[in-house]
Structure formats: C-alpha cells, structure tokens
Coordinates of C-alpha atoms in Angstrom, one line a residue:
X201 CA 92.4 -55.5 -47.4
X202 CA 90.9 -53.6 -50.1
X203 CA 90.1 -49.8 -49.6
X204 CA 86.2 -49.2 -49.3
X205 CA 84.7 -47.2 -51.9
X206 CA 84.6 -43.6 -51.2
X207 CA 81.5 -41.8 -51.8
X208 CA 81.6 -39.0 -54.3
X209 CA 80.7 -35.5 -53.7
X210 CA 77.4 -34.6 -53.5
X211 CA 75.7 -32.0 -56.1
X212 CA 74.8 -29.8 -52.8
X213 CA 78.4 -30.6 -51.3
X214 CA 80.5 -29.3 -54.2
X215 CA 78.5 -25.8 -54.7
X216 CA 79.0 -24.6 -51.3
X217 CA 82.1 -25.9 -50.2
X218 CA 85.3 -24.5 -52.5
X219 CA 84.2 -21.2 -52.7
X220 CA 87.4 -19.7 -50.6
X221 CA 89.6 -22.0 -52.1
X222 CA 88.2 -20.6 -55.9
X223 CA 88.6 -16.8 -54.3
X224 CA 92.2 -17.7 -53.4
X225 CA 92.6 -19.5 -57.1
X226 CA 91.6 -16.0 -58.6
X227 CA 94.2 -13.8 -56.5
X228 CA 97.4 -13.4 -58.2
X229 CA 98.9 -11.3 -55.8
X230 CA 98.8 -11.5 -51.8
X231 CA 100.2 -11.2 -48.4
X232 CA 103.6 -12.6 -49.0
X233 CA 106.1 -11.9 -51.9
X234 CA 105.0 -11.4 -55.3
X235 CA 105.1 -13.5 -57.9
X236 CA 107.9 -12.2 -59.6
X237 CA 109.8 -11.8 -56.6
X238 CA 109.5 -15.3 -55.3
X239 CA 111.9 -17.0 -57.6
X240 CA 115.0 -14.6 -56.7
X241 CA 113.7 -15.0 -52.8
X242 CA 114.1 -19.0 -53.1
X243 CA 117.4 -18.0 -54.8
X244 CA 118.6 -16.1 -52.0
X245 CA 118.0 -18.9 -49.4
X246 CA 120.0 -20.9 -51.4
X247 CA 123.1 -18.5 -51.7
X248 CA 123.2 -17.3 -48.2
X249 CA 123.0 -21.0 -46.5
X250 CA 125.5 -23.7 -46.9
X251 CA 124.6 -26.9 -48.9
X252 CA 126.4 -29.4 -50.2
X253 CA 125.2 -32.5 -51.4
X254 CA 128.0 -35.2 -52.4
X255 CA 128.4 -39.1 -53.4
X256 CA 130.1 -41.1 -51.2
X257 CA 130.4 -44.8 -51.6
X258 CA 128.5 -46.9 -49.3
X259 CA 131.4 -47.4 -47.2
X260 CA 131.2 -43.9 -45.9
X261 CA 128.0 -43.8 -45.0
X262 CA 127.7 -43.4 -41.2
X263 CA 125.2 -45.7 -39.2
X264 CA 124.0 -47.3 -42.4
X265 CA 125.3 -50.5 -43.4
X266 CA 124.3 -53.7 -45.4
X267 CA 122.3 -56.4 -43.3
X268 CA 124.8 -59.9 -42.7
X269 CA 122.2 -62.2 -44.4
X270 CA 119.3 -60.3 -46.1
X271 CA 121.7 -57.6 -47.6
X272 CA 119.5 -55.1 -46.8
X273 CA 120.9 -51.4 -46.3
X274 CA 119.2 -50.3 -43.2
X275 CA 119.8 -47.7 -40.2
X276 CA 121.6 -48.9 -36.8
X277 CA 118.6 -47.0 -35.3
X278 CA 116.0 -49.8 -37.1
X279 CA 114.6 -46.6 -38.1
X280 CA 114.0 -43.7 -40.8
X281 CA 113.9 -46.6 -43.5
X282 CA 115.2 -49.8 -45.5
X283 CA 116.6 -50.6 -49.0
X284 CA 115.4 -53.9 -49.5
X285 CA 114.1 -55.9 -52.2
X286 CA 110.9 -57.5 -53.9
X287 CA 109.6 -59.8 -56.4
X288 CA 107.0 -59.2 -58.3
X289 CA 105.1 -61.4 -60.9
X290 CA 102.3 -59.9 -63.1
X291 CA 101.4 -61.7 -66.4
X292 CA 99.6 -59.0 -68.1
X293 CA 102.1 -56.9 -67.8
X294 CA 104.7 -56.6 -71.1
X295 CA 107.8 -57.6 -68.8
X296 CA 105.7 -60.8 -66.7
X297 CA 108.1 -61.3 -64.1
X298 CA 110.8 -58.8 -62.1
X299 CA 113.3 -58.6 -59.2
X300 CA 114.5 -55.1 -57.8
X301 CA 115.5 -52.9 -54.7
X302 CA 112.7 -50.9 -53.3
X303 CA 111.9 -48.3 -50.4
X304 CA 110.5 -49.9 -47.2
X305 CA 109.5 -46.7 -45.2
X306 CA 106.4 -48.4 -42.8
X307 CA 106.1 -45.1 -40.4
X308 CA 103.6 -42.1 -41.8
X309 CA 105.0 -39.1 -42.4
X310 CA 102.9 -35.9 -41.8
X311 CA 102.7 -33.6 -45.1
X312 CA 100.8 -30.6 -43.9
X313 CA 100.5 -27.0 -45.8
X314 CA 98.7 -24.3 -43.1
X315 CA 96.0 -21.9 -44.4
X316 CA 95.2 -19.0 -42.8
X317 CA 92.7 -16.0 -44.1
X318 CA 94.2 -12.1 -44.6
X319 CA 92.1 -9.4 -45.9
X320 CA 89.4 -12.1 -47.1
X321 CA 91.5 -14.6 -48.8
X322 CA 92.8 -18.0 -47.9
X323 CA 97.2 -18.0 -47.9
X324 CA 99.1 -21.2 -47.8
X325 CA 102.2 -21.3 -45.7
X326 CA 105.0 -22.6 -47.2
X327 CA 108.6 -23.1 -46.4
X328 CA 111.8 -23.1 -49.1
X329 CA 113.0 -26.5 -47.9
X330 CA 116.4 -28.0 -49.1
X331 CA 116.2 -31.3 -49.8
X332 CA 119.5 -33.7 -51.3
X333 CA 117.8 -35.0 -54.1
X334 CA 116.4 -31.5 -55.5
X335 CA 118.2 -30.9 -58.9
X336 CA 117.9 -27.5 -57.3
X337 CA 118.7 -28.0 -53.7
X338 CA 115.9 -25.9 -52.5
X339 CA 112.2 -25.5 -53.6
X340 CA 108.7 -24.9 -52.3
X341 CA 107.4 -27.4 -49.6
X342 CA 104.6 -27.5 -47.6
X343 CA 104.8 -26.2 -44.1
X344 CA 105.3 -30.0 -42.6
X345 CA 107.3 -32.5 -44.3
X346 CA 108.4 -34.7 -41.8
X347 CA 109.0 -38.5 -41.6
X348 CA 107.7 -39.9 -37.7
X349 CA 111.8 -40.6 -37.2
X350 CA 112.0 -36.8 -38.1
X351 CA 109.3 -35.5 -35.8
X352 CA 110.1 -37.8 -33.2
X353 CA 113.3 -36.6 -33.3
X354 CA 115.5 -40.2 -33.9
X355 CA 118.4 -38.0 -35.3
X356 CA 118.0 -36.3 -32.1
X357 CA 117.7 -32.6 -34.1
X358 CA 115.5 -29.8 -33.9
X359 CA 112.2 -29.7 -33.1
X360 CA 109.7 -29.4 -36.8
X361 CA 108.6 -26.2 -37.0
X362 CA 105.1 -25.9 -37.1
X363 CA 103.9 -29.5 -36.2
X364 CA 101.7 -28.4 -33.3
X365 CA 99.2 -27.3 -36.1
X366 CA 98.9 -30.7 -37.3
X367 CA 98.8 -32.7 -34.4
X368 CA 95.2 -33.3 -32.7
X369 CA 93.3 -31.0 -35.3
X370 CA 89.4 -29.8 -34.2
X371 CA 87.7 -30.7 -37.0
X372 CA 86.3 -27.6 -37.6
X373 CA 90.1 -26.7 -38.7
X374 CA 90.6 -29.3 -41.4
X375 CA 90.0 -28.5 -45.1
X376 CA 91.4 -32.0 -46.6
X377 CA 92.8 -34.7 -44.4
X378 CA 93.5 -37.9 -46.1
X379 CA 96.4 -40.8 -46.2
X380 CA 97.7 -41.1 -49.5
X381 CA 100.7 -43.6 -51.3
X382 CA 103.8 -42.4 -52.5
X383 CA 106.1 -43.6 -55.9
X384 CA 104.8 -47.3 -56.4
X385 CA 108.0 -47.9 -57.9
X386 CA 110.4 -47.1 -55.6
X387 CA 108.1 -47.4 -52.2
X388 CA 106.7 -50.3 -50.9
X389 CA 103.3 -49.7 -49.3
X390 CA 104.5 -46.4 -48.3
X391 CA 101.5 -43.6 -47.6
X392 CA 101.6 -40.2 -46.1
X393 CA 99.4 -37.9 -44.3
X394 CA 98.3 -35.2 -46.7
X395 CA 96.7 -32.2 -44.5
X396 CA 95.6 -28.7 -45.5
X397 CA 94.5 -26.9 -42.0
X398 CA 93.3 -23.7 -41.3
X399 CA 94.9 -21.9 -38.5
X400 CA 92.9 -20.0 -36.0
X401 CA 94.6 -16.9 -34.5
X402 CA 98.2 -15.3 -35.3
X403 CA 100.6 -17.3 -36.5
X404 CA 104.4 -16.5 -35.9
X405 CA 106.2 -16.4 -39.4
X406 CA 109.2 -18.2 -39.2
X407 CA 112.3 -17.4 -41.2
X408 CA 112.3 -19.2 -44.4
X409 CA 108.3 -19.6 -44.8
X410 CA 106.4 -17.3 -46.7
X411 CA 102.2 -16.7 -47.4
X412 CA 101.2 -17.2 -50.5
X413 CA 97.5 -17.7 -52.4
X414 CA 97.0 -20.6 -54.6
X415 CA 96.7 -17.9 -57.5
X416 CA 100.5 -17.5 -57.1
X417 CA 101.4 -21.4 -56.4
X418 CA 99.8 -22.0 -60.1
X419 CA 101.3 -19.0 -61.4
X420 CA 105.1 -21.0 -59.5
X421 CA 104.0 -23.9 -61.2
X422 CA 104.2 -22.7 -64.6
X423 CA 107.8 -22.6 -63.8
X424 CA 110.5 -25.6 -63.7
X425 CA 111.8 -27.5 -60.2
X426 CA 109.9 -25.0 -57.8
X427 CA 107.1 -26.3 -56.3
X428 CA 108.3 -29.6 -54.6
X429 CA 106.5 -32.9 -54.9
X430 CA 105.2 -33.1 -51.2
X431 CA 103.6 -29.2 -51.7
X432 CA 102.1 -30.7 -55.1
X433 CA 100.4 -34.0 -53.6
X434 CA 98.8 -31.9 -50.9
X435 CA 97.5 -29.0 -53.0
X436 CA 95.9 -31.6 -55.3
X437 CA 94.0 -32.7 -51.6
X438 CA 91.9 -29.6 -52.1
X439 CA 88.2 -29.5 -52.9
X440 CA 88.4 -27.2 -55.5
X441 CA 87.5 -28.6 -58.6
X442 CA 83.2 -28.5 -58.7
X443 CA 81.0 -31.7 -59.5
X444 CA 80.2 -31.3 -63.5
X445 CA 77.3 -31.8 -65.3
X446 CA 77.9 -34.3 -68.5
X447 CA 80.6 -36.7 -67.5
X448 CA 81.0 -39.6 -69.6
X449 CA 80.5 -41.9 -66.8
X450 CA 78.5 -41.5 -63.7
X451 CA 80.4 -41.3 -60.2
X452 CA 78.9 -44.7 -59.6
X453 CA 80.1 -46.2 -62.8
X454 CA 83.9 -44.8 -62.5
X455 CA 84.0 -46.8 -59.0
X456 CA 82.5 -50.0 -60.9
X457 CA 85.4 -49.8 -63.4
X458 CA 88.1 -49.2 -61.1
X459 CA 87.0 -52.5 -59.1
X460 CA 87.1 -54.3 -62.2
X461 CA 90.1 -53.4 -63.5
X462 CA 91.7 -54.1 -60.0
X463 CA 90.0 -57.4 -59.7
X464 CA 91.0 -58.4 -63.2
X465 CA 94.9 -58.0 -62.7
X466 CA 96.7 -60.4 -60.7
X467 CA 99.6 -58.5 -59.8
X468 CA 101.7 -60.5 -56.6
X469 CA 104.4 -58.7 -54.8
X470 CA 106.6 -60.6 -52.2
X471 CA 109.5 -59.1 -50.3
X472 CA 113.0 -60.7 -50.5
X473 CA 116.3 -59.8 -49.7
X474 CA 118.2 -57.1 -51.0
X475 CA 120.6 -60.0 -51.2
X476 CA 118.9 -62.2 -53.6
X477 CA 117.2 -59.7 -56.6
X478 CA 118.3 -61.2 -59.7
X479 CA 120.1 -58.8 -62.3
X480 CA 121.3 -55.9 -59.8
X481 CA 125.5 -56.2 -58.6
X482 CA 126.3 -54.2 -56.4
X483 CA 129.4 -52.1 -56.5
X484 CA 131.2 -49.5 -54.1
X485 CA 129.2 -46.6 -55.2
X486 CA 125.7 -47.9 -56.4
X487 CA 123.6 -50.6 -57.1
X488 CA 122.9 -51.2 -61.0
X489 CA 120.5 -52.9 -63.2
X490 CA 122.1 -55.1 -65.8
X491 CA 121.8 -54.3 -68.3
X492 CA 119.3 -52.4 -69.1
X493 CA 119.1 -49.2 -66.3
X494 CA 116.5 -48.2 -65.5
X495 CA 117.4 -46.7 -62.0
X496 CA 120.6 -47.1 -59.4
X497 CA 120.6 -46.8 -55.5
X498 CA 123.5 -44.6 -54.6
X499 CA 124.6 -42.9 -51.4
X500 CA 125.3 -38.7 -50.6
X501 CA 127.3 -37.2 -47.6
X502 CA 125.1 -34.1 -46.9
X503 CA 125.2 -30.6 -45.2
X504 CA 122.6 -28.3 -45.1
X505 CA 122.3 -25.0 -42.7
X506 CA 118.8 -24.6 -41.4
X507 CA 117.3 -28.1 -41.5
X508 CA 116.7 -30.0 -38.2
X509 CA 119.5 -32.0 -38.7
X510 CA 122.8 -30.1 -40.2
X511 CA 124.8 -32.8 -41.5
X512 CA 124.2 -36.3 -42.0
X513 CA 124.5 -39.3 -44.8
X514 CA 121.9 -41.7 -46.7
X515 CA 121.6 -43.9 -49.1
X516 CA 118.9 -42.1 -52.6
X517 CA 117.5 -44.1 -55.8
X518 CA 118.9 -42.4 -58.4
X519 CA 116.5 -43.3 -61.9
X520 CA 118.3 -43.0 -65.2
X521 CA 116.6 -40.6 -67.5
X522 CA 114.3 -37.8 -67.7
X523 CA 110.4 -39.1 -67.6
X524 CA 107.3 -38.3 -69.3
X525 CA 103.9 -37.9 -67.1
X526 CA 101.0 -36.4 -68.7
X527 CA 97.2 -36.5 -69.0
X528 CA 95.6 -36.4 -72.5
X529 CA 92.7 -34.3 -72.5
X530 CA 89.2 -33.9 -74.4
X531 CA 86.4 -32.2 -74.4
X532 CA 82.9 -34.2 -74.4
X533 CA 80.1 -31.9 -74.9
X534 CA 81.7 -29.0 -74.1
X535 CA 82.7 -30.6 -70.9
X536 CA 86.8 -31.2 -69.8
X537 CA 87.7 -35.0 -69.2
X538 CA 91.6 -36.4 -69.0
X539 CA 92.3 -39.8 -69.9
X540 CA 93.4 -41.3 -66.9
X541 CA 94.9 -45.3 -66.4
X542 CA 94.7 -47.8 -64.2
X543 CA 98.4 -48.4 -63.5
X544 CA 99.8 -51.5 -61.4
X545 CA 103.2 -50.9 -59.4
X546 CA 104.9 -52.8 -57.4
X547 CA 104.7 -51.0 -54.5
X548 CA 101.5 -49.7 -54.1
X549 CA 99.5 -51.5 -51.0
X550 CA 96.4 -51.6 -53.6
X551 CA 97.3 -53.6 -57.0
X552 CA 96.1 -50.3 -58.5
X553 CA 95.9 -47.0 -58.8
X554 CA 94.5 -44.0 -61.0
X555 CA 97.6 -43.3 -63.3
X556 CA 98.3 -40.2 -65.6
X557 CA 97.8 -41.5 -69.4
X558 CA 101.1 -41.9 -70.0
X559 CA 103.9 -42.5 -66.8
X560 CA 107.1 -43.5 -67.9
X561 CA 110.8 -43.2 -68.3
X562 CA 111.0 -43.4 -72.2
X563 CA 114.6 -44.9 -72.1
X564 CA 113.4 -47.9 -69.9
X565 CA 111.3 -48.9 -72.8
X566 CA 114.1 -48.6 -75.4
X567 CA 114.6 -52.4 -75.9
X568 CA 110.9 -53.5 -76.2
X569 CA 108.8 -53.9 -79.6
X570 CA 106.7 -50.6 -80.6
X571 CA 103.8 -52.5 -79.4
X572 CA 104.9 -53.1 -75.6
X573 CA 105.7 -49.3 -75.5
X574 CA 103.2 -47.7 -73.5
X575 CA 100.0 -46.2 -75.0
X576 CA 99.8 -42.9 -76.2
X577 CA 103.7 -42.1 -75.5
X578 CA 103.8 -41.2 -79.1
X579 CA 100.9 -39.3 -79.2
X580 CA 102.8 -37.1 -76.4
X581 CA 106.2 -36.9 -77.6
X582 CA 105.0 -35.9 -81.0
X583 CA 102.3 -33.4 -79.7
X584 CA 102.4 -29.8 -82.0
X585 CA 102.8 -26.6 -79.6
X586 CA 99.1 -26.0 -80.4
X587 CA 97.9 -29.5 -78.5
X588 CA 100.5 -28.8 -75.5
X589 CA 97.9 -26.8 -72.9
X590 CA 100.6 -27.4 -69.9
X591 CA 104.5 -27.9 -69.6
X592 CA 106.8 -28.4 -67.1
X593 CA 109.6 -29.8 -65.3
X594 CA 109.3 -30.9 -61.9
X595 CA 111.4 -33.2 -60.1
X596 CA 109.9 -35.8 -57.4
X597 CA 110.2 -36.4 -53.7
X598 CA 114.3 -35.0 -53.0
X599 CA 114.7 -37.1 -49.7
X600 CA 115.0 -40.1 -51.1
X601 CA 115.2 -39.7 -54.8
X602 CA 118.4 -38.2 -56.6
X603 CA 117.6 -35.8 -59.5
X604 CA 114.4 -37.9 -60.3
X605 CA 112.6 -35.1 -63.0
X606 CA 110.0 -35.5 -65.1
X607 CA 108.3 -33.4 -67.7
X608 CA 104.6 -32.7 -66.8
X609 CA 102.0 -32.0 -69.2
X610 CA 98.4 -31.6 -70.6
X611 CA 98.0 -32.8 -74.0
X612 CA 94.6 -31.9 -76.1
X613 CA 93.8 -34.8 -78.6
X614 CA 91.0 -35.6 -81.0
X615 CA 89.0 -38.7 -81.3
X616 CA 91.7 -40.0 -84.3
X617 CA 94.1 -39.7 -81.5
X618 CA 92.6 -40.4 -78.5
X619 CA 88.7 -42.6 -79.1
X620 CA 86.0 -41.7 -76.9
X621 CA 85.8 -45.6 -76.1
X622 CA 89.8 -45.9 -75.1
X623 CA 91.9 -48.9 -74.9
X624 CA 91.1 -51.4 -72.0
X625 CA 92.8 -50.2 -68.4
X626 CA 92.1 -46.3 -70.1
X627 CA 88.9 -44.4 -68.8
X628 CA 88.0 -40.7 -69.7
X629 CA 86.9 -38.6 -66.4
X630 CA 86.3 -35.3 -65.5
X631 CA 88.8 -33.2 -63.1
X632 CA 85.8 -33.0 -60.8
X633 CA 85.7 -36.7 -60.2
X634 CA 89.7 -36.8 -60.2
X635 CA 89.4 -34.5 -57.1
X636 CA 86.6 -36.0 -55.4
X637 CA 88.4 -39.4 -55.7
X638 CA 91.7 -37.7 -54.2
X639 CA 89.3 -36.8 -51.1
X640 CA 90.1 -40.9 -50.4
X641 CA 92.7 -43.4 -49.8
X642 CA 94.9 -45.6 -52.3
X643 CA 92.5 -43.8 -55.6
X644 CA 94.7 -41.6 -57.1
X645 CA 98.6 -42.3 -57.5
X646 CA 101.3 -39.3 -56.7
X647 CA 101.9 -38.2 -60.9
X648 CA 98.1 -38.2 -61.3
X649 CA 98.1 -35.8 -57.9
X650 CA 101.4 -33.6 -59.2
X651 CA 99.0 -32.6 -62.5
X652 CA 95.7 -32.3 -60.4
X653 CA 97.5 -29.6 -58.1
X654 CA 98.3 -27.6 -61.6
X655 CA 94.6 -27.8 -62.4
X656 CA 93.5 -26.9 -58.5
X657 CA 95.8 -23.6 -58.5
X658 CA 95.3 -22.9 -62.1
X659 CA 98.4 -23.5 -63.4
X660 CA 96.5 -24.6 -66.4
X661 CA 92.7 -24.2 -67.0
X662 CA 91.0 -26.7 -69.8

C-alpha cells in the first residue's frame, strides 16, 4: 500500500512553530560540555571502558547459524534479525536485473533524542554509545537506540536507559514523531521510530549522556565519525527549517512529481533464500560478490563495558569502499534549493524515495560505461574548494554495518553544471520543503536525512 500524501506545512504553521528549535540552533555554548571539550570527553569513554570488536568466522558465532534449506543466517531466538536474500528486477535501471543478501529486521526500533529547556534554551540528550560497526567504536547517539528484541529485553540484559520517556508520550510532549526507513540497500522494508520529546520535570543524568544545544551538534558535525547515523536521522525530524517564499515548484507540485516518478518505475522485489542468490559463495569468514564487490556479510565476536548486553556475537554487512553522498545546491532568485533524486532501492517498502544527488559507492561503478555512472558524480568529485560549502565523514548505522563511511557534502553548482530544468528522476527543492516532507513517512531516504540534520543544526548554512 502506497503512503498517503502528507500535507505540507502551512505558511501560519512554519512561523510560529521552530522558533525554540532556531534559539537552540544559535547557541554555541550550553549546559553540558563545550564544544571543544566534547571530542576529548567521547575520547575518554572510549579509553576507560573495555571494547573489542573482532572477526570471527561464522562458525563461532553463538546462537546464529545458517537455516537447513533457505540458508538464511538467523537467531535461535527467531528474533533481533535475518540475513536473507532478494531478487530484484528493474528495467530502467543500468544493471536490470540482481540477486543479493539483505537485512530482514520486521520489529521497529525506537530512536528517540530527549529535549529538555535550561536557562531558556532547548538541550538534546545524548548518550556516547559504542556500537561494533563504528570505525570509531563510540560516537554520539540519541538518547534511545534500541531494537524491540533490545527493549524487550530478548538478550535478557539491562534495562534501556531512558525508554520510559518514549513510551505512551502526551502529545503535548512530542516535537517530531514519525516512522522512517533505513538503508534501502541493505534493509528490507526496515523503518524506525524517529522521536524528539520534550521532557517535563528533572531528569536524572545518567553516566555517559551529556546536554547539548543543536548549536553545538552542528558545530560536532563539522567534525569526522561523531555524530552517529541514528542521532543524524532524528535531528533531521525537526521542524526547523521555515516554509520559503520562491521555490521552484509549489508544495503541491513536488508531491505530483514524486507520484509520477514512483508510478513510472517498475521496480519488483521478491524475497528468496539466502541459499539461492546467484553470484555470492559463501566462505568461512564472509559472503562475497563475484566478482565485482560491492559489499560482504561478515561476522564479529564483541565486548563492550556499559552496554545492556556486555558480550555477545553477530553477523555485519561490511561494503567495500568509501561512498560519496551529497546534495548539489543552487540558488534560484536568491532562494537556496538542493537537487535532490528520486532513488529506487531494493529495500525500501515504497519503490522510491527522495535521494541525495549523487548516492553511491564510486568503486561499485568502476566496470560500467561513463554513461551508466551516476549523474553528477563527476561534477562532485571534481568540485574546486570554492564550490565545496560542506564536508565530512560520517559512517552509517554501526550495529549492523561494519565500517560503512561515507563522505558528506554540499556542492554549489551553476546552471552549466547543474540546469535549472535537471535530468529526468532529478528535481530542485528548497530545504524547507525537504523538512516538511521528513515530517512524513517513506519521503525522504536515510542519506538525504544525514545532510538535512547538518542543515537543521547548522553545520552548514546556504
């Protein structure tokens, strides 16, 4: 079933309602650490807990094992998740046809960051969280992050700190609220609950959680593998960004184009066993594309101090090589717009959704014709320091995906590089619509929310 069309922010709406959210933009310094100590404070919770994160071939993986039959690597439990497979056919795209393992994680998982006003501004709590996959180990998450097996308590761990905030909100509490997907191409259907609540009262601060504005989350954001990927799809969940004038296309028009271009793709996904996609072998230590790459489902032994759970092993997609995400940017009588796409992926429940310009792993496209590489990569790569308004590293979601980085960026173009009437599955909107769109479900895919949250905290300003 489709998602129904969300209405757009009124005029009236968007004036009065971010105006705390704007205060807490502008405050660079605040209740918790400053922003110059917060880097060596995340450094210390590394050094003074124990981690270690280490492969393991599948055979030592403890209550996971490969399905007799399907294949599939799944959990004695039936829970947490399954590594299974899908097939996909889509005849506009430049590869038609495909085969590969894929996430199925059906439960929805609570993402929730806590607000809570001192001395007239809004703070966000949020928690230095250790997750396997981080390049890092440990970077900034929101103050949830928990799977249903995790809050449910299937491993049988500790309770998840702070979860009584986000469970039967008054609505009177509740700045953004929304289910949103995860990585279409590693997740099948997958969506989480992305929640920014306001907390009433005093809140207890927990070791390892810290206040801070949004001021100094941009400010954190400017900075390489800090700000985690489930902090970065919530912040982008906030109504900051106010309803311009001068848009290129009326709010009414941008949902016209994104039924069209879903209605015109036909994009069929069907799941099969792990046991029977074409082109992957698997081996001891990982499953591999042949020959080509692109990404490899491996398996880590883990201990980690201070989580729910302290020790435990899982299987992580591992993607080969560093990607590229990145919105090109004009400015259309005097008013910002980013060129955003409409991407099909595998795993997304819709066949669409709103995709940075350019969302790739450059590498994966190595062995296709110059014209099958994606639009406007080489307008990105070759960018001059003077078109680059944002860059940055940041890796995606750590608890299932090992290492999986991608540089983030804001490229300015001109109307040689970048036409005011773009190629077809291109359209150029504002970050006001972007946001109000992101206020809905199945709109606006996980990249497109990672660069929204940098213009939401202003981490970069167009």
């Amino acid at each position: 079933m489709s998602a129904p069309a969300p209405a757009l922010r009124s005029r009236d709406e968007q004036a009065a309602g971010p105006d705390r959210l704007i205060r807490s933009v502008l405050t660079a310094h605040g209740r918790g650490p400053r922003t110059e100590e917060f880097v060596p404070w995340l450094a210390e919770r590394t050094r003074t807990h124990r981690y270690r994160v280490e492969r393991i071939p599948f055979a030592d993986l403890d209550s996971w094992s490969f399905a007799p039959g399907t294949g599939n690597l799944v959990h004695r439990s039936g829970r947490f998740f399954t590594v299974e497979g899908i097939h996909v056919t889509h005849p506009e795209n430049p590869v038609p046809e495909w085969r590969q393992p894929i996430i199925n994680q059906p439960e929805v998982g609570i993402l929730g960051i806590l607000a809570k006003e001192f001395d007239g501004v809004l703070h966000f709590l949020m928690q230095a969280k250790m997750e396997p996959g981080n390049p890092n180990l440990v970077q900034l998450s929101p103050t949830v992050q928990a799977t249903r097996s995790n809050y449910t308590k299937v491993h049988r761990g500790a309770d998840v700190k702070y979860l009584e905030y986000f469970l039967n909100v008054p609505p009177e509490r509740v700045i953004a609220d929304v289910l949103q997907s995860e990585h279409g191409s590693w997740f099948l259907r997958k969506a989480n609950r992305n929640m920014l609540v306001e907390a009433a009262g005093e809140v207890p601060l927990e070791d390892g959680f810290c206040w801070l504005t949004l001021g100094q989350i941009g400010g954190l954001l400017r900075l390489d593998n800090v700000v985690n990927m489930d902090a970065r799809t919530v912040l982008a969940c906030a109504p900051v960004q106010p309803a311009e004038t001068g848009a290129l296309h009326s709010d009414l028009g941008l949902l016209s184009w994104i039924t069209a271009e879903r209605a015109r793709h036909d994009r069929r996904v069907r799941s099969v066993p792990l046991a029977e996609v074409t082109n992957w072998v698997r081996g001891d230590w990982s499953i591999d594309h042949v020959p080509e790459g692109y990404f490899r489902v491996m398996a880590v032994a883990v201990e980690a101090a201070g989580r729910e759970v302290a020790q435990w092993t899982q299987p992580l997609i591992e993607p080969l090589g560093l990607g590229v995400t990145a919105f090109v940017t004009r400015r259309f009588g005097g008013v910002p717009h980013l060129l955003v796409r409409a991407l099909p992926e595998g795993g997304l429940m819709e066949t669409l959704e709103l995709a940075p310009t350019v969302q790739c792993v450059p590498d994966n496209y190595r062995h296709l014709a110059p014209a099958q590489r994606p639009r406007f990569l080489d307008l990105v790569l070759g960018a001059d320091e003077k078109q680059i308004r944002y860059e940055a590293v940041h890796s995606e979601e750590g608890g299932r995906f090992y290492h999986a980085q991608s540089r983030y960026l804001f490229v300015e173009a001109d109307e040689s590089q970048a036409p005011t009437e773009p190629p077809a599955g291109f359209c150029w909107i504002t970050p006001g619509q972007l946001n109000a769109l992101v206020r809905h479900s199945r709109y606006v895919n996980v990249q497109a929310r990672s660069l929204l949250a940098c213009l939401n905290t202003a981490a970069v300003t167009l």
